[in-house]
Short mmCIF file of C-alpha atoms and ligand atoms in Angstrom, two decimals:
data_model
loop_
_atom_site.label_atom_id
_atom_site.label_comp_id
_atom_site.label_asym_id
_atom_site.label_seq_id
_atom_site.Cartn_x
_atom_site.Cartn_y
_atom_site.Cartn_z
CA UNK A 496 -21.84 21.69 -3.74
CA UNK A 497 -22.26 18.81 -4.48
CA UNK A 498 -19.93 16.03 -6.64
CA UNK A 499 -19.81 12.51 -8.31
CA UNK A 500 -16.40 11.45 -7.70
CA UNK A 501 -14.81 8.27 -10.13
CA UNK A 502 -12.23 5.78 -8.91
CA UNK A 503 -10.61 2.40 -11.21
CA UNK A 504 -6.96 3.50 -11.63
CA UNK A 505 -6.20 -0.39 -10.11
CA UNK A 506 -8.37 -3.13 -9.12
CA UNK A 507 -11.55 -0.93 -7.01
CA UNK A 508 -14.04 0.65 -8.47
CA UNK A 509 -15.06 3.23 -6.71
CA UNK A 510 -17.98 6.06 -7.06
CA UNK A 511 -19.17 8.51 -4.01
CA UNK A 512 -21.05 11.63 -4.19
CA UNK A 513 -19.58 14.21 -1.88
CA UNK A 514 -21.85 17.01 -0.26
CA UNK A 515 -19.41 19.99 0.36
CA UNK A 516 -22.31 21.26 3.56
CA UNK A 517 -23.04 17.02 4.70
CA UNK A 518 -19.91 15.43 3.82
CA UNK A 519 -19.91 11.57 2.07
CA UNK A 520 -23.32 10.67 1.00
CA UNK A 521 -22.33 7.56 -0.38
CA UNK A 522 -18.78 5.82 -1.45
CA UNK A 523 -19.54 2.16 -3.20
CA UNK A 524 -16.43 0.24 -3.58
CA UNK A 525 -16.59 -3.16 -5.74
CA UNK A 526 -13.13 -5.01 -4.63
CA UNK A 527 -11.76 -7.12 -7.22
CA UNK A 528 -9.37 -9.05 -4.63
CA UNK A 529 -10.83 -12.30 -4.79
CA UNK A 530 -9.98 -12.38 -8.53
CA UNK A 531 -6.56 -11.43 -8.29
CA UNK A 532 -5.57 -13.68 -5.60
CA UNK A 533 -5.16 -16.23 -7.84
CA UNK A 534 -1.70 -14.41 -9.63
CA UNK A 535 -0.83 -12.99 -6.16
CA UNK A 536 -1.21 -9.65 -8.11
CA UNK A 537 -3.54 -7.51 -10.11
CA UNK A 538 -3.49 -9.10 -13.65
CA UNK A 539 -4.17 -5.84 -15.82
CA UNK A 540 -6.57 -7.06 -18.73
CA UNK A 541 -8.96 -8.68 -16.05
CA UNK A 542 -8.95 -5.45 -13.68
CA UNK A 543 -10.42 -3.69 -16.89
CA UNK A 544 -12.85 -6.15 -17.91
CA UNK A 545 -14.27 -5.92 -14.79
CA UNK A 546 -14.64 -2.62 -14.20
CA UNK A 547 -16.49 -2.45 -17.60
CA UNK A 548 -19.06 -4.86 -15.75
CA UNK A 549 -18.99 -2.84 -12.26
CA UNK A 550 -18.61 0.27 -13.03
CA UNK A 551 -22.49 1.04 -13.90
CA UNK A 552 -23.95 -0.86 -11.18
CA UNK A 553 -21.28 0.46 -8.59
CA UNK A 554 -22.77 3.84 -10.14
CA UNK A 555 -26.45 3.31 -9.57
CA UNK A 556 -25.66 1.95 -6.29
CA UNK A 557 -23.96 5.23 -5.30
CA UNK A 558 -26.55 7.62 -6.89
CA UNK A 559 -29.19 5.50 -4.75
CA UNK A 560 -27.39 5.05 -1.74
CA UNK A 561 -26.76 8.69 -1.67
CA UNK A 562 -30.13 9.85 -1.76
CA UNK A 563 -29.73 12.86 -4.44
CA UNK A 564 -31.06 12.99 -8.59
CA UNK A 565 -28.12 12.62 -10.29
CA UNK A 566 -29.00 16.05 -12.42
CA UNK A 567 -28.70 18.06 -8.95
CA UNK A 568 -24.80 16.85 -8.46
CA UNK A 569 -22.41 20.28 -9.71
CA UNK A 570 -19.72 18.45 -11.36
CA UNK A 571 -17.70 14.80 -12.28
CA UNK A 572 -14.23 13.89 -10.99
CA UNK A 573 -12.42 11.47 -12.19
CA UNK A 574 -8.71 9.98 -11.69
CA UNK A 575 -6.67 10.60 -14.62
CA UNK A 576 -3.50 9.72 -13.42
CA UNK A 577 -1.20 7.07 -12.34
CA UNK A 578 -2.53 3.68 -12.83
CA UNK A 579 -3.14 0.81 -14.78
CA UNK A 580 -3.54 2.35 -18.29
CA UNK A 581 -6.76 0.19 -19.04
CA UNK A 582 -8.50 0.50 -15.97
CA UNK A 583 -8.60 4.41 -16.00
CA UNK A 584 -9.55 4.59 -19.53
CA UNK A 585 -13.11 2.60 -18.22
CA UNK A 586 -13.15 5.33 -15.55
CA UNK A 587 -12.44 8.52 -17.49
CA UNK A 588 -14.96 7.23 -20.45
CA UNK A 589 -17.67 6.90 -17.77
CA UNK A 590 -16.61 10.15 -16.42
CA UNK A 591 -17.00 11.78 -19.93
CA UNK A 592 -20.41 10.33 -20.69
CA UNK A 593 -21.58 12.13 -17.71
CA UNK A 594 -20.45 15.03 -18.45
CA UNK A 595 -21.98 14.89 -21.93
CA UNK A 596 -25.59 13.53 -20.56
CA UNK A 597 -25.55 15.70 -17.86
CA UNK A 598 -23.84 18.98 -18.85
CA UNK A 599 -21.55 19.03 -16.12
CA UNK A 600 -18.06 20.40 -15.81
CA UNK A 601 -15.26 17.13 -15.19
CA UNK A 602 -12.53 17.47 -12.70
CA UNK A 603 -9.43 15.95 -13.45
CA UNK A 604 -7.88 14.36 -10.01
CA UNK A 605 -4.69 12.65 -9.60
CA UNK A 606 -4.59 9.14 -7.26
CA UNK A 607 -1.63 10.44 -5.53
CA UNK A 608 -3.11 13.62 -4.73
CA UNK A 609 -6.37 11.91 -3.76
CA UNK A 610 -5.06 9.69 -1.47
CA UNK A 611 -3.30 12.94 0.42
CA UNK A 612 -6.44 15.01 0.27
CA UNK A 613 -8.58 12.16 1.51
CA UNK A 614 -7.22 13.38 5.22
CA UNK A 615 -9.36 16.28 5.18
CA UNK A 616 -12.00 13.47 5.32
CA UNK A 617 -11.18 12.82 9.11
CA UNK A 618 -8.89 15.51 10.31
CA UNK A 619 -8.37 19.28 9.77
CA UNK A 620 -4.49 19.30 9.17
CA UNK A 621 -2.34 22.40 9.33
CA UNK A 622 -0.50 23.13 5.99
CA UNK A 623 2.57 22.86 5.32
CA UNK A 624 2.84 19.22 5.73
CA UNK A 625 4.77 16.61 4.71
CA UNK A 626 3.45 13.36 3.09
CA UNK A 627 4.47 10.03 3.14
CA UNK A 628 2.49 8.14 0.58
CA UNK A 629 2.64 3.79 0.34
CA UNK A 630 0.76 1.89 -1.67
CA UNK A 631 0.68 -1.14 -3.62
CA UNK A 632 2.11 0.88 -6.28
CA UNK A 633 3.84 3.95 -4.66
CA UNK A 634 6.21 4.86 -1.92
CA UNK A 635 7.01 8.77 -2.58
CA UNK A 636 7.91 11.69 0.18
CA UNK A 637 6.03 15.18 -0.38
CA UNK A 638 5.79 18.60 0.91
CA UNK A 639 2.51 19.89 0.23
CA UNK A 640 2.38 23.85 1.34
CA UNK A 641 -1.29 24.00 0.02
CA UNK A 642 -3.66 22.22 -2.21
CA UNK A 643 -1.75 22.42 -6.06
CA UNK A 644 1.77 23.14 -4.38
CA UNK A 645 3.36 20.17 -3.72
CA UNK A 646 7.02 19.70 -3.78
CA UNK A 647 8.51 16.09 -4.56
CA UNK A 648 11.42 15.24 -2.00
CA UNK A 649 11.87 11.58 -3.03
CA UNK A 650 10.52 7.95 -4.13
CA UNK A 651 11.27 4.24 -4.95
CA UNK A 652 14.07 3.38 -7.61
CA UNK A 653 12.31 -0.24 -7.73
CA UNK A 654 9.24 -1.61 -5.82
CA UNK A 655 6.47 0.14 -3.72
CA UNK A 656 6.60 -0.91 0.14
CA UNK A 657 2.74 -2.17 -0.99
CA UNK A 658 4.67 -4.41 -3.34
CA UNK A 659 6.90 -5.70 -1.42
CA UNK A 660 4.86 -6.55 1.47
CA UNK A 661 2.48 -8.60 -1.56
CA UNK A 662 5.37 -10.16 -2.92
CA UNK A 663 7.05 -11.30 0.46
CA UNK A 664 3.24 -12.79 1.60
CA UNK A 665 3.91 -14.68 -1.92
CA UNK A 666 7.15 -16.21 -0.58
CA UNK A 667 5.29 -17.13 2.59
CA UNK A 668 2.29 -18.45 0.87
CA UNK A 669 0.30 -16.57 2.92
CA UNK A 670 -2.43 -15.03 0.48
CA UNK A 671 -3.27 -11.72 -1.49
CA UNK A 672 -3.33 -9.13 -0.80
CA UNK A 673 -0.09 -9.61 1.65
CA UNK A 674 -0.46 -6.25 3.02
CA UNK A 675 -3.03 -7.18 5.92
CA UNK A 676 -1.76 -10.57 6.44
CA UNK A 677 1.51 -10.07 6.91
CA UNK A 678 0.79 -7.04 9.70
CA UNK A 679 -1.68 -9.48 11.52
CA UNK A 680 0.71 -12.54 11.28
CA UNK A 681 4.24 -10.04 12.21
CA UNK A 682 2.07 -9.25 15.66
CA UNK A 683 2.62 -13.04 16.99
CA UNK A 684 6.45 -13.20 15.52
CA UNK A 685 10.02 -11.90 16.77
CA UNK A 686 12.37 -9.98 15.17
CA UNK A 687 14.73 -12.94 14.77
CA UNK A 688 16.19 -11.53 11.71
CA UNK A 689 18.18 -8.27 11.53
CA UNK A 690 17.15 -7.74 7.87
CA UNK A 691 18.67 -4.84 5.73
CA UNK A 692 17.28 -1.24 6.14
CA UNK A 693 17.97 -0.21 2.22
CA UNK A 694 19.10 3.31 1.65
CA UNK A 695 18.34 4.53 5.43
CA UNK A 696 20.86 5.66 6.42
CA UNK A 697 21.99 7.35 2.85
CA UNK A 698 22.64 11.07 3.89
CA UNK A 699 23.36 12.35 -0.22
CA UNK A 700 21.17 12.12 -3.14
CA UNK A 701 18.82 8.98 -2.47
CA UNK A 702 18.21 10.21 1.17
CA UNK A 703 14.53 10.82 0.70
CA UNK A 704 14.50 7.85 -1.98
CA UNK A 705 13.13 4.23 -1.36
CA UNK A 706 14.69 1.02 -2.62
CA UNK A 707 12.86 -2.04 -1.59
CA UNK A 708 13.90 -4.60 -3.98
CA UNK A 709 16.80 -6.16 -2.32
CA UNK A 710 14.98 -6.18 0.90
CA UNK A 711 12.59 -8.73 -0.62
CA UNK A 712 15.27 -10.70 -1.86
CA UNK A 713 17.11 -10.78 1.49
CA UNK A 714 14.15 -12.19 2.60
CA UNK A 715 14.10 -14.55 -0.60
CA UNK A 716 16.98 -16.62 1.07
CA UNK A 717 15.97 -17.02 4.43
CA UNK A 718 12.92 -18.13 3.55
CA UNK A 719 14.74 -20.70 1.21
CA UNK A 720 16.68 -21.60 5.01
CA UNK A 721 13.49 -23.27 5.89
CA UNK A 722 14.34 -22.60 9.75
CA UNK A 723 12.20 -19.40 10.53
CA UNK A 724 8.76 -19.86 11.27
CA UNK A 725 6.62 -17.84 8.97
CA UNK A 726 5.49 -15.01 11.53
CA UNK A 727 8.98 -14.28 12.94
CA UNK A 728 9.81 -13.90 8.62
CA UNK A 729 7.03 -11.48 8.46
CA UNK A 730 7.83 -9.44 11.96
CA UNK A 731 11.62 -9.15 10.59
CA UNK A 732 10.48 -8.03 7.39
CA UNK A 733 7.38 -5.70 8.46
CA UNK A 734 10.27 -4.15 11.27
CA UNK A 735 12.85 -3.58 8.27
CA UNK A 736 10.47 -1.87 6.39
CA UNK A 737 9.04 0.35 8.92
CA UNK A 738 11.94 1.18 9.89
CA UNK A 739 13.10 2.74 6.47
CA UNK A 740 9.70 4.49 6.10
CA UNK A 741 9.17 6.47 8.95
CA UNK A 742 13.16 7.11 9.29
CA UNK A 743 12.75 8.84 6.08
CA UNK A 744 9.94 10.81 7.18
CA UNK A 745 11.26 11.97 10.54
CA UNK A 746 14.61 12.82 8.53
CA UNK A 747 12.40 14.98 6.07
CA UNK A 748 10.28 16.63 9.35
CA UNK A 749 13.87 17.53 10.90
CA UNK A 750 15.60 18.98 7.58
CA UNK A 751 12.08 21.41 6.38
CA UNK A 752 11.17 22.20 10.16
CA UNK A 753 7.39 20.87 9.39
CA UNK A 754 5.35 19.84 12.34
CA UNK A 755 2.64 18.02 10.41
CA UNK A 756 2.93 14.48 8.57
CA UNK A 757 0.06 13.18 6.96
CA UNK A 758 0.38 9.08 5.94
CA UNK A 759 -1.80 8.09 3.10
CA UNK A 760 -2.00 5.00 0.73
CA UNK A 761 -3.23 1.39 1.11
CA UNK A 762 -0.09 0.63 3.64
CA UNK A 763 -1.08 3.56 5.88
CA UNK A 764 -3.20 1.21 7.44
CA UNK A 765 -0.20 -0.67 8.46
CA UNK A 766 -1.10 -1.02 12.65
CA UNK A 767 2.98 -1.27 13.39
CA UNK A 768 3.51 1.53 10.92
CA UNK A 769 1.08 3.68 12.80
CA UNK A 770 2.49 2.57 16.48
CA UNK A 771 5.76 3.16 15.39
CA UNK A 772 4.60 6.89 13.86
CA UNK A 773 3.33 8.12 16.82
CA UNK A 774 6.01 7.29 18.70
CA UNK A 775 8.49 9.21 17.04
CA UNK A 776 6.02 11.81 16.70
CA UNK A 777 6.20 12.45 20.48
CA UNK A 778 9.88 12.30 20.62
CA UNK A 779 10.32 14.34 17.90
CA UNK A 780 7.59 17.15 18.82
CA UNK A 781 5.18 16.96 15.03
CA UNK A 782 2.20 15.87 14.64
CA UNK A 783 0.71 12.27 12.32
CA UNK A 784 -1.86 12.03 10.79
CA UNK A 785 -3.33 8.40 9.50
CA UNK A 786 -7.02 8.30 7.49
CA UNK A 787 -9.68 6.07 8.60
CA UNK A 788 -9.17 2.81 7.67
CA UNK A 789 -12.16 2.87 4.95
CA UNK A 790 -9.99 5.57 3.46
CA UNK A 791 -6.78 4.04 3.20
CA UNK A 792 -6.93 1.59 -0.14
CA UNK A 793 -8.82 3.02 -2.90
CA UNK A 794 -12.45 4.28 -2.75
CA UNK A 795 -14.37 7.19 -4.82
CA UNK A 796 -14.71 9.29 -1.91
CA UNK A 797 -11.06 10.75 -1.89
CA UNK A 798 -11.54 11.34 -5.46
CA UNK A 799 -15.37 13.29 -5.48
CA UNK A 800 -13.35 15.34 -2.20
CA UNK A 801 -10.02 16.36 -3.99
CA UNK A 802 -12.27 17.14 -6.95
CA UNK A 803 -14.42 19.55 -5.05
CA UNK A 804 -11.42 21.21 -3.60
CA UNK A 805 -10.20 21.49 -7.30
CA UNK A 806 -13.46 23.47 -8.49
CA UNK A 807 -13.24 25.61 -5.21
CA UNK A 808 -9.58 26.74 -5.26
CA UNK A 809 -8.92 26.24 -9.21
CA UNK A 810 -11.97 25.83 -11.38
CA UNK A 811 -9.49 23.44 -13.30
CA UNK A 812 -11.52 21.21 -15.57
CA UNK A 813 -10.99 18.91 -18.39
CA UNK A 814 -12.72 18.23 -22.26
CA UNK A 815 -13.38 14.97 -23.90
CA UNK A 816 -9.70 15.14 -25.78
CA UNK A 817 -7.69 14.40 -21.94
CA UNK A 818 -6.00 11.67 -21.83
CA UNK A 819 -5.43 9.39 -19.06
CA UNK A 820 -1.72 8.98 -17.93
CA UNK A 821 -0.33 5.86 -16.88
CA UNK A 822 2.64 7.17 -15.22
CA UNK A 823 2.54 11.33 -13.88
CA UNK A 824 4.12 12.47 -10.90
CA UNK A 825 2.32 14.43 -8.52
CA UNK A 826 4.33 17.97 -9.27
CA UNK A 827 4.34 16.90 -12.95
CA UNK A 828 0.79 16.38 -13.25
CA UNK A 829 -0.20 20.01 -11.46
CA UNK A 830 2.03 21.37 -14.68
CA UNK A 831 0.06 18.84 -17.04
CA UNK A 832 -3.20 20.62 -15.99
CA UNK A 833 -2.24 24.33 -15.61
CA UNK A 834 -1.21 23.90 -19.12
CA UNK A 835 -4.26 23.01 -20.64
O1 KG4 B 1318 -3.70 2.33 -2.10
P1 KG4 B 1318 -4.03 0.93 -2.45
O2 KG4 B 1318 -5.41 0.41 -2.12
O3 KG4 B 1318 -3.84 0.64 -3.97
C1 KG4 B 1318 -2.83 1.24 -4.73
O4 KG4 B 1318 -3.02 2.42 -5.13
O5 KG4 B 1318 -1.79 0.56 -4.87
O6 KG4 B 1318 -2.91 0.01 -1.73
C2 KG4 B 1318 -2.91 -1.38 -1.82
C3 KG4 B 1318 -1.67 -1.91 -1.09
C4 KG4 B 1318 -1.45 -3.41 -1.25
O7 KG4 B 1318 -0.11 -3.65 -1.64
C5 KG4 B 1318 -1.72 -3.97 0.16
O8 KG4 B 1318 -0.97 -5.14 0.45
C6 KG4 B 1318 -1.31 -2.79 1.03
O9 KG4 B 1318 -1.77 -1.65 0.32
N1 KG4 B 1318 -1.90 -2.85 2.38
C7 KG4 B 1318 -1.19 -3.00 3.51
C8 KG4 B 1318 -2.11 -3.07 4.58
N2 KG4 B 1318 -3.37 -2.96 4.06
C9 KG4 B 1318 -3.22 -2.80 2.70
N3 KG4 B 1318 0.14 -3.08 3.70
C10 KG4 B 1318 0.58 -3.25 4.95
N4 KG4 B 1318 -0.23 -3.36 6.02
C11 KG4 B 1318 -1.58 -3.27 5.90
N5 KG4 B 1318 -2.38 -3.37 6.97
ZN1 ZN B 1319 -4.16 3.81 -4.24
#
């Protein structure tokens, strides 16, 4: 089987076509980085205008680079859901001419999900597992028992860890996105600072819930101090956070009795989060998994994969009336669809 999979719920555009027998054909991602840098953030209303100028070439690039007649592919899938309203509205349209032109069923796919699925990509994970996902624009604890059950344990009352690590980079004036900076710059600091670990060691309600706003402030006034050097800031802040998210994780492993954690989202390719990971994953006796890096921040290719295993296991499909959603929780969005 064979699928065209559709990615701009942020700043990428991404298309792949995904070969159920030979695996990723192709996965074209246009980056709109350089763009953004200059706001130290994606500024909404340019993210769509350029996907409405990428998203046909990044198309023909994938359909070429993938070797197959775009008539032959078995069906579209598209992210629906969360995002930047106006960016997945340029997806989904494109998404919905296909289908029209070329007769095909659509698959709706949620980012979320996609980022989770993308695993199966790399590694052939054991369900029930439970998922930690990070991004620029999420930091949310799952259980997934199999594909379409997924059961939310907990997520950010303010910023995404992805946020924060941009916004703290901002601080520093160290670049965009902060992300990958900040990791590379932490590796030659010291953890001079013993900065707050918000909400870690909450045992009630918010114990699987994330709270990284006054983190970013604590690190707001000792960077007004002017007596740290930047990379001993961006250790103590990289540690901090860390910290919180694989604390939460092991916490969640211990209370369900799962063995198998998968780590998804742009921030999975943190390299301290990942050291860190593994090393409570042999003292506590589970298993981590971490996608390749290319699969990490957002591509096509975890989208035309989580669509496939949608037509396998569900046959779910969408019309030309869905609507993107800017805001759908993973759980919420599995109602959303079994509704329709
Ligand atoms: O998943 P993604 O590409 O887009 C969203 O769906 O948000 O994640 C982007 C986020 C950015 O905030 C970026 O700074 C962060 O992932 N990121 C990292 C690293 N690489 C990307 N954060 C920490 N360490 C990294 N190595
Ligand atoms: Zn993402």
């Amino acid at each position: 089987m064979k699928i065209l999979g559709i990615e701009t719920s942020c700043d990428d555009t991404g298309v792949c076509i995904y070969d159920s027998e030979k695996g990723v054909l192709s996965n074209v991602v246009s980056s709109q980085v350089k763009l953004h840098a200059q706001w130290g953030g994606v500024y909404p209303d340019l993210a769509a205008r350029e996907h409405t100028k990428n998203i046909i070439p990044v198309l023909d690039r994938a359909v070429k680079e993938s070797g197959v007649d775009l008539h032959s592919i078995d069906a579209v899938a598209v992210t629906v859901a969360p995002g930047l309203i106006v960016s997945l509205v340029v997806g989904i349209s494109a998404a919905k001419s296909l289908k029209w032109a070329l007769k095909k069923p659509l698959i709706p796919v949620h980012h979320i999900e996609a980022h989770i699925f993308a695993i199966f990509l790399s590694d052939n994970v054991q369900f029930p597992f439970i998922s930690l996902v990070v991004s620029g624009g999420h930091t949310e604890l799952y259980i997934i028992r199999k594909f379409e059950d997924y059961t939310f344990l907990g997520g950010t009352l303010d910023d995404a860890a992805g946020e924060a690590y941009d916004k703290v980079a901002r601080m520093l004036d160290l670049g965009y996105p902060g992300g990958p900076i900040i990791d590379k710059l932490a590796r030659e600091g010291k953890e001079v600072i013993k900065l707050p670990r918000p909400l870690l060691n909450d045992k009630g309600k918010n114990r699987f819930n994330f709270s990284f706003s006054g983190l970013k402030s604590a690190v707001m006034r000792e960077v007004e101090k002017g007596i740290y050097r930047k990379e001993d800031i961006a250790r103590s802040f990289q540690e901090a956070v860390v910290d919180v998210l694989v604390g939460k994780t092991v916490d969640a492993v211990n209370e369900f009795d799962i063995k198998n954690v998968v780590v998804a989202g742009g921030v999975s390719a943190n390299s301290r989060l990942r050291e860190r990971f593994f090393e409570e994953a042999e003292k506590n006796s589970f298993s981590v998994h971490f996608p390749p890096l290319y699969l990490c921040t957002d591509n096509g290719a975890m989208i035309a994969y989580t669509g496939y295993k949608r037509l396998k296991e569900t046959g779910r499909t969408i019309g030309y009336d869905f609507e993107g959603k800017a805001r759908l929780r993973l759980d919420r969005f599995i109602e959303y669809i079994s509704r329709r």
